[in-house]
mmCIF file of C-alpha atoms in Angstrom:
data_model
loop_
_atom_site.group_PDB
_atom_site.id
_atom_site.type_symbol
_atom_site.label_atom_id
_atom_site.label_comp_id
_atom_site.label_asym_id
_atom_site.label_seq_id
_atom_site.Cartn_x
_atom_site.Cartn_y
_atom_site.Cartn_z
ATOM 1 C CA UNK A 178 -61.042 -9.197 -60.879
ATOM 2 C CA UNK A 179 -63.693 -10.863 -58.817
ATOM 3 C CA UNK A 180 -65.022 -7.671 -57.340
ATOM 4 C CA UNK A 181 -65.184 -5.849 -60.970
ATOM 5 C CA UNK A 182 -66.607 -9.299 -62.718
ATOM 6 C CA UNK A 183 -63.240 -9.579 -65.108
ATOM 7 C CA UNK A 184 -63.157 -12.964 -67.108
ATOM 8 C CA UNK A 185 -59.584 -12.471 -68.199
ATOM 9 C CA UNK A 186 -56.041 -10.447 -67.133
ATOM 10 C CA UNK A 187 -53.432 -9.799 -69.151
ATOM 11 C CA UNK A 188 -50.191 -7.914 -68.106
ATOM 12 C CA UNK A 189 -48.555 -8.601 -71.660
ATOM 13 C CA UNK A 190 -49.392 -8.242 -75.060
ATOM 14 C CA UNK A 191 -47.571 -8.361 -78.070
ATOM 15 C CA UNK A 192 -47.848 -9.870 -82.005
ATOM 16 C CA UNK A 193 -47.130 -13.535 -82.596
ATOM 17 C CA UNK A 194 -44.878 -15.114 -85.204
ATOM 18 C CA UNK A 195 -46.290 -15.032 -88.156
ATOM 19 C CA UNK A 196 -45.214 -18.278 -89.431
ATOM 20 C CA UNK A 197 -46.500 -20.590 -86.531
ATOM 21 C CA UNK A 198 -50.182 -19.317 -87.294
ATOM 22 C CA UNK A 199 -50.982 -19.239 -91.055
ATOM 23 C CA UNK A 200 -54.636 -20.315 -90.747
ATOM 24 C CA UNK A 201 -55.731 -19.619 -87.212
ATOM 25 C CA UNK A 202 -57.116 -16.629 -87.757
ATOM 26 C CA UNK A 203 -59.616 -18.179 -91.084
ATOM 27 C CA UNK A 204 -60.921 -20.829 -88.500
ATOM 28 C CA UNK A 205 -61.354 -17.981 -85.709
ATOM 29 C CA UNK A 206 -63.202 -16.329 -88.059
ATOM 30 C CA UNK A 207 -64.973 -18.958 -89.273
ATOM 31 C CA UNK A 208 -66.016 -20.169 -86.053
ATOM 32 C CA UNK A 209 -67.680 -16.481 -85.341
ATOM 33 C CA UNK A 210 -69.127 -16.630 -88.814
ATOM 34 C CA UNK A 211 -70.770 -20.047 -87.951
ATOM 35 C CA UNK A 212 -72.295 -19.599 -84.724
ATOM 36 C CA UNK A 213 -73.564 -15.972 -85.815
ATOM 37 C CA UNK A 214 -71.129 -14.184 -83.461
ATOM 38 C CA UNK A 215 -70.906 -10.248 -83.655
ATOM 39 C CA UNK A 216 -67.879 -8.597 -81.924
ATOM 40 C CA UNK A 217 -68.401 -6.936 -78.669
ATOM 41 C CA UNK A 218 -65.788 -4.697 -79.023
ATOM 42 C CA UNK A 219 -62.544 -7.086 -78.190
ATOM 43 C CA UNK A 220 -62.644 -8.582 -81.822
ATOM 44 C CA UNK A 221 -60.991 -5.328 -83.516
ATOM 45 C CA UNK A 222 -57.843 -5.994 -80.894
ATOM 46 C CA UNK A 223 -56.656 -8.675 -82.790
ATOM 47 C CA UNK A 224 -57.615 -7.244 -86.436
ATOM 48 C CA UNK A 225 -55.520 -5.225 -89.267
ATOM 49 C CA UNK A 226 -57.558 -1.945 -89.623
ATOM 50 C CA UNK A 227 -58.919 -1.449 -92.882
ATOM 51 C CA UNK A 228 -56.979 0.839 -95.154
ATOM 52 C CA UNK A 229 -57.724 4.609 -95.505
ATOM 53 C CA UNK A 230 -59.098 5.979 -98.809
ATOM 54 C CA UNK A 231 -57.520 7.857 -100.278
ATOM 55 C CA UNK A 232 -58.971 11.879 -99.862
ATOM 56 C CA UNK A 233 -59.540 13.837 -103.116
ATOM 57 C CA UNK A 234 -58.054 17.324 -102.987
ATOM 58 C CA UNK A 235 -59.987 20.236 -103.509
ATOM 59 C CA UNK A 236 -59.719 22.076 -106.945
ATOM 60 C CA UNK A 237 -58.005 24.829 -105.061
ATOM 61 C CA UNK A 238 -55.092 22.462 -104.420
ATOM 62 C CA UNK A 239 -51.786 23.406 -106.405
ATOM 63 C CA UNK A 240 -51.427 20.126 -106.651
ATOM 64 C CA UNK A 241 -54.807 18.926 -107.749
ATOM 65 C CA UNK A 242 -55.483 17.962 -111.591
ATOM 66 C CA UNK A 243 -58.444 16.567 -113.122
ATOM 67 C CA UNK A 244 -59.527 13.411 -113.735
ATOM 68 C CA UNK A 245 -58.578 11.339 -116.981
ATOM 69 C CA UNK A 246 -62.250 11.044 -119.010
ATOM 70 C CA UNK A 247 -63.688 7.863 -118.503
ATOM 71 C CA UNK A 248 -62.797 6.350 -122.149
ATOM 72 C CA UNK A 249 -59.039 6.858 -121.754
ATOM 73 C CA UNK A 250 -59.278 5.356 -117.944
ATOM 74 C CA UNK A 251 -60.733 2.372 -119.290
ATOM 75 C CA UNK A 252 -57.985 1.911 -121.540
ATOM 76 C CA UNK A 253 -55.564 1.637 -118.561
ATOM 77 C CA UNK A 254 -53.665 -1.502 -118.151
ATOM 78 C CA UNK A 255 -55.499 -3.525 -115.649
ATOM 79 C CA UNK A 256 -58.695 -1.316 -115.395
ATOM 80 C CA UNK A 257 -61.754 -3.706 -114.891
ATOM 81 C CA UNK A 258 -59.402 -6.341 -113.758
ATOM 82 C CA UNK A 259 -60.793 -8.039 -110.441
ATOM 83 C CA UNK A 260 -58.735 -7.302 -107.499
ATOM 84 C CA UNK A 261 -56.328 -9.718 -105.943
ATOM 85 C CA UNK A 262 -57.602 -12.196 -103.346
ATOM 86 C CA UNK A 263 -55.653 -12.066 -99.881
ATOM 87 C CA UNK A 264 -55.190 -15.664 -99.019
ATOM 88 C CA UNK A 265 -54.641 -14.653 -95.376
ATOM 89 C CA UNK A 266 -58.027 -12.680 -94.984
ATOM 90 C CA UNK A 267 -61.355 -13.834 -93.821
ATOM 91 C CA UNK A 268 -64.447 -11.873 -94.164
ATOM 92 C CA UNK A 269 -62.400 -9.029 -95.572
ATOM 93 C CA UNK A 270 -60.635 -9.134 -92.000
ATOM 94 C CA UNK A 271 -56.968 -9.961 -91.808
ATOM 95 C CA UNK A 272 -55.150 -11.298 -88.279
ATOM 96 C CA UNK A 273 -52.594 -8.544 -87.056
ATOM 97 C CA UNK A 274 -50.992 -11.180 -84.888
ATOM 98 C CA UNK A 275 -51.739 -9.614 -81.362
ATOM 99 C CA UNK A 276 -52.428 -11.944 -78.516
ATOM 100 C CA UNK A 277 -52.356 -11.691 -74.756
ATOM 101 C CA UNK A 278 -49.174 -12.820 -73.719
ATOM 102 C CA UNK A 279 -50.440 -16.049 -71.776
ATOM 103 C CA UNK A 280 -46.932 -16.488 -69.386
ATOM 104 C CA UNK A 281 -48.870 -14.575 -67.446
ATOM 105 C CA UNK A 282 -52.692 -14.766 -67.328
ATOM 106 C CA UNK A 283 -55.112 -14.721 -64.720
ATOM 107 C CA UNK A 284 -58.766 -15.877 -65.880
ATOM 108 C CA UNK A 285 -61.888 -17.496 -64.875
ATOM 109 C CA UNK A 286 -61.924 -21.189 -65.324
ATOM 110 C CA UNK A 287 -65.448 -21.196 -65.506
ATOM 111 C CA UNK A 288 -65.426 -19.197 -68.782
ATOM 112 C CA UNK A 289 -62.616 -22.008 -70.072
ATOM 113 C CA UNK A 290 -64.870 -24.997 -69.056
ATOM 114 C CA UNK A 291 -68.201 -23.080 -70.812
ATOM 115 C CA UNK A 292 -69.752 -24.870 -73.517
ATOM 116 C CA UNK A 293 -69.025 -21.906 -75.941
ATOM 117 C CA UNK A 294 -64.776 -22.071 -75.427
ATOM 118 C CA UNK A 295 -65.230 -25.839 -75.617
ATOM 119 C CA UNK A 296 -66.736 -25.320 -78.929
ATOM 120 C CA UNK A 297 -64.524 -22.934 -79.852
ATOM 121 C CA UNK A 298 -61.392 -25.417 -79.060
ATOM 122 C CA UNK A 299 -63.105 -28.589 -80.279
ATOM 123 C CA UNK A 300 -63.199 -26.520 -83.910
ATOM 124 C CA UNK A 301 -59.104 -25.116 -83.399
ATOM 125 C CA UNK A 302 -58.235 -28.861 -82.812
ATOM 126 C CA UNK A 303 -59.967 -30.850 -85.374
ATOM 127 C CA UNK A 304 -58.247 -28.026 -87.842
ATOM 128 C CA UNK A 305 -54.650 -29.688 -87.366
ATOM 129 C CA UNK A 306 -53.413 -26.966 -86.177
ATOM 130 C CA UNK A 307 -52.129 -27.604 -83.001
ATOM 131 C CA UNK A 308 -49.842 -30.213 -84.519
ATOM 132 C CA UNK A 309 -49.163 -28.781 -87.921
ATOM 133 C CA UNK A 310 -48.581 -25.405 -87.377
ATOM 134 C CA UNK A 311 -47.944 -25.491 -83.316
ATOM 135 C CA UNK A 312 -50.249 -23.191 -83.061
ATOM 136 C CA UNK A 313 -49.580 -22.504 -78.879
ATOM 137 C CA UNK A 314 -52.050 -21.603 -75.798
ATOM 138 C CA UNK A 315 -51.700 -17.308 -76.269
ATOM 139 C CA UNK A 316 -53.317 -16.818 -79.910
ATOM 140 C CA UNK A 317 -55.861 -19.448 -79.030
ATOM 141 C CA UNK A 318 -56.912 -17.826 -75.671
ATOM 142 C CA UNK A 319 -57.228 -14.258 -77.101
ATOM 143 C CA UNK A 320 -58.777 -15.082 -80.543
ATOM 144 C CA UNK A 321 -61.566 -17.160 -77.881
ATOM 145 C CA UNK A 322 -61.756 -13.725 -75.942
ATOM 146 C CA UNK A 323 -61.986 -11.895 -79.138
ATOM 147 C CA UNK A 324 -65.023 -13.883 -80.067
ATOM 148 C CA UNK A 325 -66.596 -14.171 -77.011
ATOM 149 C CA UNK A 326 -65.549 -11.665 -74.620
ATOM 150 C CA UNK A 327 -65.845 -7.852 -74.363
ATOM 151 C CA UNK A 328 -63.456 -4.989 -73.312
ATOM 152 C CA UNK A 329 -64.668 -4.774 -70.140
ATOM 153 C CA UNK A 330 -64.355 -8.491 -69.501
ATOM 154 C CA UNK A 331 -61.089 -7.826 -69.553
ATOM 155 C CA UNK A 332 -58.408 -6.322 -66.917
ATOM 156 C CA UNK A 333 -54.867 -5.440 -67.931
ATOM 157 C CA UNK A 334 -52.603 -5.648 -65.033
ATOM 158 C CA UNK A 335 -50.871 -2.454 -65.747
ATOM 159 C CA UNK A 336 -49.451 -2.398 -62.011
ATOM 160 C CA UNK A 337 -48.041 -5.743 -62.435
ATOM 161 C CA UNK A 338 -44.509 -6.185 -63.140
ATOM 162 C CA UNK A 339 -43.499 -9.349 -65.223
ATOM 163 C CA UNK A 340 -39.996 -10.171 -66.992
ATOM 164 C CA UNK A 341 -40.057 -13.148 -69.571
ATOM 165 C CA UNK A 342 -36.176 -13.172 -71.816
ATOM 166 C CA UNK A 343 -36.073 -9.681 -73.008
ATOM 167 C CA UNK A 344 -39.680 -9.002 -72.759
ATOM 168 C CA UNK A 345 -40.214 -6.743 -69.856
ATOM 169 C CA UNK A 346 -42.994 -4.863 -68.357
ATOM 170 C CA UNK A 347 -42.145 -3.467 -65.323
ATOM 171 C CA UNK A 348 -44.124 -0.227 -64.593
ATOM 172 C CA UNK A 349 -43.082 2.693 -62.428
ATOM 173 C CA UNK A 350 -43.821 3.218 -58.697
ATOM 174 C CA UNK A 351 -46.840 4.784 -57.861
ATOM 175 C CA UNK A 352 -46.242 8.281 -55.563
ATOM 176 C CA UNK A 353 -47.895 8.010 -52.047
ATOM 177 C CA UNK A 354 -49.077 4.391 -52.578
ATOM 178 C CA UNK A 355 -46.112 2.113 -51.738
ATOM 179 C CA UNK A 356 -47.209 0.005 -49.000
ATOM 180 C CA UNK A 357 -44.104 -1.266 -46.467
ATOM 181 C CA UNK A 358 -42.433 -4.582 -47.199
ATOM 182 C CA UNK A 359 -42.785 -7.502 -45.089
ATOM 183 C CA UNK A 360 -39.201 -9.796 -45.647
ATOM 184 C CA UNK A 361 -39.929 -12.681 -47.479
ATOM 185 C CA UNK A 362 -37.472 -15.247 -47.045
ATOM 186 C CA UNK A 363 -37.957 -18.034 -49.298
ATOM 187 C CA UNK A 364 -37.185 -21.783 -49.154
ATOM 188 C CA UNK A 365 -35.981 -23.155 -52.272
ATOM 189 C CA UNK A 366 -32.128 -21.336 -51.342
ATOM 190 C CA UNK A 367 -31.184 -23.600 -48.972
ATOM 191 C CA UNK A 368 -28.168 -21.461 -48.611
ATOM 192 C CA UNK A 369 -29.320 -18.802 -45.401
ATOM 193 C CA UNK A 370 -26.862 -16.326 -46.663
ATOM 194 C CA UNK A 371 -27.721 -16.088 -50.474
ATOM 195 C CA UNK A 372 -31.210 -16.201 -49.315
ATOM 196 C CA UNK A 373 -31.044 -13.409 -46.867
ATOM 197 C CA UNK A 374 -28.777 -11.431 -50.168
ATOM 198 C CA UNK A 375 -32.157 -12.329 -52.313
ATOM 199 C CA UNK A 376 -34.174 -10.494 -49.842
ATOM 200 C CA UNK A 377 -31.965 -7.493 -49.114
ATOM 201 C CA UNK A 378 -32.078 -7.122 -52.923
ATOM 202 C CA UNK A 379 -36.081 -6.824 -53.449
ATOM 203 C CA UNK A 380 -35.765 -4.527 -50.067
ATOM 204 C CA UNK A 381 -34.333 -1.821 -52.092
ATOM 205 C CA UNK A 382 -37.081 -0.757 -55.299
ATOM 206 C CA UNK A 383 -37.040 1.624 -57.875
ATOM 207 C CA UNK A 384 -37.874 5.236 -56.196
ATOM 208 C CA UNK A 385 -41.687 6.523 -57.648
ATOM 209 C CA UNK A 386 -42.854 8.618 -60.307
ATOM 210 C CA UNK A 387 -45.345 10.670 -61.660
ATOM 211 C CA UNK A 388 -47.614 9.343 -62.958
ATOM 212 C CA UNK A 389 -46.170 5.570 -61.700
ATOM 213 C CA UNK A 390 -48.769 2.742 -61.434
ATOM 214 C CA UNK A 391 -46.744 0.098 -59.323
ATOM 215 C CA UNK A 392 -45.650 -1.021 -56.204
ATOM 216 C CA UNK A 393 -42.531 -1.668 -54.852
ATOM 217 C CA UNK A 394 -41.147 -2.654 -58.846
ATOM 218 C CA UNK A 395 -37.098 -3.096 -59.531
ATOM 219 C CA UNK A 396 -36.918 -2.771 -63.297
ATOM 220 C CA UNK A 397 -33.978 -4.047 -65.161
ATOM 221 C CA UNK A 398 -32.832 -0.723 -66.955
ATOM 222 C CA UNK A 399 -30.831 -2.525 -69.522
ATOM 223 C CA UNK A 400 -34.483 -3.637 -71.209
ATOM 224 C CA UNK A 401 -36.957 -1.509 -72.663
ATOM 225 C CA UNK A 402 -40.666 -1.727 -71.658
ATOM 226 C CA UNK A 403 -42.580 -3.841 -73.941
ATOM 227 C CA UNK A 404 -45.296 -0.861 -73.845
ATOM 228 C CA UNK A 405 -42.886 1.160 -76.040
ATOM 229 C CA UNK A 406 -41.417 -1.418 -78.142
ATOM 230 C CA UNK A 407 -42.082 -2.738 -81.218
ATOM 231 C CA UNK A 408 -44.368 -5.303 -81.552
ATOM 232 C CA UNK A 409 -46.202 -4.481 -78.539
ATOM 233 C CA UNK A 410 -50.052 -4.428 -78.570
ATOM 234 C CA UNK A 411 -50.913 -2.064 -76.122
ATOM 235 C CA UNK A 412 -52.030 0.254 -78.689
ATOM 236 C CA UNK A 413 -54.394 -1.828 -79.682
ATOM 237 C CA UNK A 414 -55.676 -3.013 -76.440
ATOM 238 C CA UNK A 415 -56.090 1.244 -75.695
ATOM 239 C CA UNK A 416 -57.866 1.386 -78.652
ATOM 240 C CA UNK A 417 -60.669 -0.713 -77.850
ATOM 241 C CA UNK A 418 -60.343 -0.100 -74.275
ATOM 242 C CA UNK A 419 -60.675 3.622 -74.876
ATOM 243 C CA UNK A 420 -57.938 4.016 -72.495
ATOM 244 C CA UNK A 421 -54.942 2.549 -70.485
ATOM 245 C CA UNK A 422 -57.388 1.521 -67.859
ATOM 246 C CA UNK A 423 -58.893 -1.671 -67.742
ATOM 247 C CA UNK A 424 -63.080 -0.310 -68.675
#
């Protein structure tokens, strides 16, 4: 991260519960709208794309048919009616509930102590938020990068493997890159033989793969990836990323 200038490192994300953040997203927003913030790409992560139109067909459709003239349209219950107001949207933007997972997060704490995330906080907290609606650490930290941050401030540890309850991400081995294994026995087991078990059990990883990105990973098979289950974000993050790869 140092070498390629990253601010911030995910290795997770996925969407929020809805319930725990009804208004974070309006005083996000808000705070971009006040300091005359325009997204550098990292905003649309964390934003509901706008909904297609709908595409006329052409005449030679079988299924096309012609318009209604404009005096029996207007007669049309609710025609001229002004649409509905979405009290969860702000600045015709709506929160899609993605966030970097922040159980793991690796980040400069230089861009945490800068005047502009200390605004940014100051604003969260004086909402009530925190306390009323617990908002926690995650949403605040990526709606801050959102605002602040670019797509190429940002590295996603793709090679990283990281196991939190039943949310996994544990990537595959990389071919011809698995580096030998130095034994690591740890302290904290004060029992020598369970600790020398421990070890013998990381000694034996998950054989590689095309196309693998990681090294010397033992996924639990009984869980499925976060990066293809729902509720993931990855598909956003590739989105504005333009790729898997951190840009």
């Amino acid at each position: 991260m140092a070498r390629a200038n990253k601010t911030y490192g995910f290795t997770i994300a996925v969407k929020e519960l809805k319930e725990t953040v009804p208004n974070i997203f309006r005083y996000a927003s808000a705070y971009k709208r006040l300091n005359n913030l325009t997204s550098k790409g990292l905003w649309e992560m964390f934003v509901e794309p706008p909904p297609e139109e709908p595409t006329a067909l052409p005449t030679s459709d079988p299924k096309y048919r012609p318009p209604l003239p404009e005096e029996i349209l207007k007669t049309e219950p609710g025609r001229g009616v002004l649409p509905e107001v979405d009290p969860e949207a702000m600045e015709d933007e709506k929160y899609n509930m993605c966030h970097f997972w922040s159980n793991f997060e690796i980040a400069r704490l230089d861009w945490f102590r800068s005047q502009a995330y200390e605004d940014f906080f100051q604003m969260m907290d004086r909402s009530g938020g925190f306390w009323m609606e617990r908002w926690g650490d995650a949403p605040i930290h990526s709606l801050a990068a959102g605002a602040l941050l670019s797509p190429k401030d940002i590295h996603y540890f793709r090679d990283f493997g990281y196991r939190h309850t039943t949310i996994q991400h544990c990537p595959a081995n990389a071919p011809a890159r698995q580096l030998p294994r130095i034994p690591y026995l740890e302290m904290t087991t004060e029992d020598e033989k369970k600790r020398r078990e421990e070890d013998e059990y990381w000694e034996s990883f998950d054989a590689v793969k095309e196309n693998g990105v990681g090294c010397r990973c033992k996924c639990d098979t009984d869980i499925v990836d976060v990066e293809g289950k729902q509720g993931s974000c990855l598909a956003e993050w590739v989105e504005v990323a333009g790729g898997w790869a951190s840009p």
